[in-house]
mmCIF file of C-alpha atoms in Angstrom:
data_model
loop_
_atom_site.group_PDB
_atom_site.id
_atom_site.type_symbol
_atom_site.label_atom_id
_atom_site.label_comp_id
_atom_site.label_asym_id
_atom_site.label_seq_id
_atom_site.Cartn_x
_atom_site.Cartn_y
_atom_site.Cartn_z
ATOM 1 C CA MET A 253 12.783 -24.362 -33.687
ATOM 2 C CA SER A 254 10.250 -24.861 -30.451
ATOM 3 C CA SER A 255 6.627 -25.710 -32.256
ATOM 4 C CA VAL A 256 5.722 -23.646 -29.406
ATOM 5 C CA LEU A 257 8.200 -20.727 -30.772
ATOM 6 C CA PHE A 258 6.693 -21.819 -34.683
ATOM 7 C CA THR A 259 3.374 -21.876 -33.298
ATOM 8 C CA SER A 260 2.982 -19.033 -31.943
ATOM 9 C CA LEU A 261 5.052 -17.014 -34.152
ATOM 10 C CA SER A 262 2.652 -17.922 -37.360
ATOM 11 C CA GLY A 263 -0.076 -17.104 -34.735
ATOM 12 C CA LEU A 264 1.917 -13.167 -34.886
ATOM 13 C CA LEU A 265 1.578 -13.468 -38.253
ATOM 14 C CA THR A 266 -1.200 -14.305 -39.418
ATOM 15 C CA GLN A 267 -3.065 -11.617 -37.086
ATOM 16 C CA GLY A 268 -1.082 -8.482 -38.844
ATOM 17 C CA LYS A 269 -2.159 -9.721 -41.900
ATOM 18 C CA ARG A 270 -5.675 -9.938 -39.957
ATOM 19 C CA LEU A 271 -5.250 -6.750 -39.148
ATOM 20 C CA GLN A 272 -3.385 -4.727 -42.174
ATOM 21 C CA VAL A 273 -6.685 -5.906 -43.951
ATOM 22 C CA SER A 274 -9.141 -5.083 -41.575
ATOM 23 C CA ALA A 275 -7.222 -1.203 -41.090
ATOM 24 C CA GLU A 276 -7.587 -1.370 -45.504
ATOM 25 C CA ASN A 277 -11.415 -1.829 -45.175
ATOM 26 C CA VAL A 278 -11.501 1.059 -43.017
ATOM 27 C CA ALA A 279 -9.934 3.293 -45.170
ATOM 28 C CA ASN A 280 -11.650 2.214 -47.480
ATOM 29 C CA LEU A 281 -15.079 2.819 -45.900
ATOM 30 C CA ARG A 282 -16.578 6.133 -47.951
ATOM 31 C CA SER A 283 -13.833 4.593 -51.788
ATOM 32 C CA LEU A 284 -16.343 3.875 -54.471
ATOM 33 C CA GLY A 285 -17.100 0.217 -54.196
ATOM 34 C CA HIS A 286 -16.501 -1.881 -56.939
ATOM 35 C CA ALA A 287 -19.503 -2.778 -59.363
ATOM 36 C CA GLN A 288 -19.893 -2.871 -63.200
ATOM 37 C CA ASN A 289 -21.752 -0.692 -65.343
ATOM 38 C CA ALA A 290 -25.204 -2.136 -67.539
ATOM 39 C CA GLN A 291 -21.808 -2.465 -70.139
ATOM 40 C CA GLY A 292 -20.440 -4.805 -67.753
ATOM 41 C CA GLU A 293 -17.540 -2.356 -67.352
ATOM 42 C CA ASP A 294 -15.886 -2.408 -64.683
ATOM 43 C CA ASN A 295 -15.240 0.132 -62.877
ATOM 44 C CA GLY A 296 -12.195 -0.034 -60.996
ATOM 45 C CA GLY A 297 -13.943 0.501 -56.906
ATOM 46 C CA PHE A 298 -12.513 -0.412 -53.855
ATOM 47 C CA VAL A 299 -13.142 -4.722 -53.367
ATOM 48 C CA PRO A 300 -12.979 -5.427 -49.356
ATOM 49 C CA HIS A 301 -10.809 -8.666 -47.917
ATOM 50 C CA ARG A 302 -10.998 -10.891 -45.277
ATOM 51 C CA LEU A 303 -8.579 -12.825 -43.619
ATOM 52 C CA GLU A 304 -9.837 -16.831 -43.647
ATOM 53 C CA GLN A 305 -7.136 -18.151 -40.877
ATOM 54 C CA ILE A 306 -5.873 -21.976 -41.548
ATOM 55 C CA SER A 307 -4.503 -24.807 -39.706
ATOM 56 C CA THR A 308 -1.169 -26.322 -41.072
ATOM 57 C CA ALA A 309 0.072 -29.502 -40.608
ATOM 58 C CA GLN A 310 2.982 -27.805 -39.017
ATOM 59 C CA GLY A 311 0.772 -26.796 -36.218
ATOM 60 C CA GLY A 312 0.408 -23.073 -36.732
ATOM 61 C CA VAL A 313 -2.049 -21.632 -38.530
ATOM 62 C CA ARG A 314 -1.468 -19.355 -42.437
ATOM 63 C CA GLY A 315 -4.096 -16.495 -43.035
ATOM 64 C CA ARG A 316 -5.717 -16.861 -47.006
ATOM 65 C CA VAL A 317 -7.167 -12.919 -48.084
ATOM 66 C CA VAL A 318 -10.361 -13.479 -49.682
ATOM 67 C CA ALA A 319 -12.598 -10.655 -51.244
ATOM 68 C CA ILE A 320 -15.864 -10.735 -49.574
ATOM 69 C CA ASP A 321 -19.226 -11.641 -51.494
ATOM 70 C CA PRO A 322 -20.484 -9.030 -52.674
ATOM 71 C CA ALA A 323 -17.833 -6.815 -52.958
ATOM 72 C CA SER A 324 -20.069 -3.540 -52.551
ATOM 73 C CA VAL A 325 -23.717 -2.676 -51.824
ATOM 74 C CA PRO A 326 -26.100 0.134 -53.545
ATOM 75 C CA VAL A 327 -25.983 3.329 -51.115
ATOM 76 C CA PHE A 328 -28.652 5.819 -51.912
ATOM 77 C CA GLN A 329 -26.994 8.566 -52.710
ATOM 78 C CA PRO A 330 -28.624 10.980 -56.155
ATOM 79 C CA ASP A 331 -26.672 13.864 -55.782
ATOM 80 C CA HIS A 332 -23.395 12.101 -55.853
ATOM 81 C CA SER A 333 -21.293 12.417 -59.112
ATOM 82 C CA GLN A 334 -20.977 8.579 -59.588
ATOM 83 C CA ALA A 335 -24.466 7.375 -58.759
ATOM 84 C CA ASP A 336 -26.796 5.691 -61.506
ATOM 85 C CA GLU A 337 -29.573 6.403 -62.864
ATOM 86 C CA GLY A 338 -31.609 5.318 -59.892
ATOM 87 C CA GLY A 339 -29.339 7.273 -57.821
ATOM 88 C CA PHE A 340 -27.687 4.460 -56.186
ATOM 89 C CA VAL A 341 -23.555 5.049 -55.807
ATOM 90 C CA PRO A 342 -21.446 1.212 -54.923
ATOM 91 C CA ARG A 343 -20.244 1.661 -51.118
ATOM 92 C CA PRO A 344 -18.600 -1.213 -50.353
ATOM 93 C CA ASN A 345 -19.883 -3.571 -48.280
ATOM 94 C CA VAL A 346 -17.905 -3.018 -44.945
ATOM 95 C CA GLU A 347 -18.964 -2.780 -41.490
ATOM 96 C CA LEU A 348 -17.480 -0.413 -39.297
ATOM 97 C CA GLU A 349 -18.461 -2.345 -36.095
ATOM 98 C CA GLN A 350 -17.393 -5.737 -38.089
ATOM 99 C CA GLU A 351 -13.953 -4.156 -38.826
ATOM 100 C CA PHE A 352 -13.433 -3.529 -35.032
ATOM 101 C CA VAL A 353 -15.196 -6.218 -34.014
ATOM 102 C CA THR A 354 -11.893 -8.364 -35.897
ATOM 103 C CA GLN A 355 -9.547 -5.445 -34.864
ATOM 104 C CA ILE A 356 -10.020 -6.149 -31.264
ATOM 105 C CA ILE A 357 -9.904 -9.983 -31.660
ATOM 106 C CA ALA A 358 -6.340 -9.691 -33.530
ATOM 107 C CA ARG A 359 -5.333 -7.462 -31.617
ATOM 108 C CA ARG A 360 -6.083 -10.089 -28.271
ATOM 109 C CA ALA A 361 -4.922 -13.094 -30.041
ATOM 110 C CA TYR A 362 -2.152 -11.770 -31.086
ATOM 111 C CA GLN A 363 -0.992 -10.586 -27.344
ATOM 112 C CA ALA A 364 -1.414 -14.665 -26.553
ATOM 113 C CA SER A 365 0.759 -15.505 -29.029
ATOM 114 C CA ILE A 366 2.792 -12.821 -27.407
ATOM 115 C CA LYS A 367 3.250 -14.449 -24.310
ATOM 116 C CA MET A 368 3.120 -18.020 -25.592
ATOM 117 C CA ILE A 369 6.545 -17.129 -26.757
ATOM 118 C CA GLU A 370 7.849 -15.291 -23.489
ATOM 119 C CA VAL A 371 6.896 -18.713 -21.669
ATOM 120 C CA GLU A 372 8.546 -20.473 -24.235
ATOM 121 C CA ASP A 373 11.540 -18.480 -23.501
ATOM 122 C CA GLU A 374 11.606 -18.397 -20.079
ATOM 123 C CA ARG A 375 10.981 -22.685 -19.984
ATOM 124 C CA LEU A 376 14.022 -22.588 -22.850
ATOM 125 C CA ARG A 377 15.558 -20.631 -20.098
ATOM 126 C CA TYR A 378 15.039 -23.371 -16.918
ATOM 127 C CA LEU A 379 16.087 -26.143 -18.946
ATOM 128 C CA ASN A 380 19.212 -24.652 -20.701
ATOM 129 C CA ASP A 381 20.033 -23.819 -16.664
ATOM 130 C CA ILE A 382 19.146 -26.786 -15.869
ATOM 131 C CA LEU A 383 21.281 -29.443 -18.024
ATOM 132 C CA THR A 384 24.641 -26.398 -17.007
#
């Protein structure tokens, strides 16, 4: 496989994963966030993630999903059934604006990878026509 195709395909896969991780964060924006109570028991809440993009030795990229730390932030909602004694509820540490930016970046990177595949395909066809 051409190194251009390998790099572009790895970019497609990585950006698809980035979009998936961001979509999960947005879908769980109002979920109960991950926290531990005073006894150290886990509440089973949502843990948001992000994707770290890592260059590979072969010239492509891969993504590594990592948890956002801290996983939750306290939000004052004294009427909520899950509120603590201070009236705070743990919510996922997700900023909707940042997730939109992440999704736009993933979309543009995905489009760039597709364009590189199209250009490489055209180049290979041209070379094949010359050789035949």
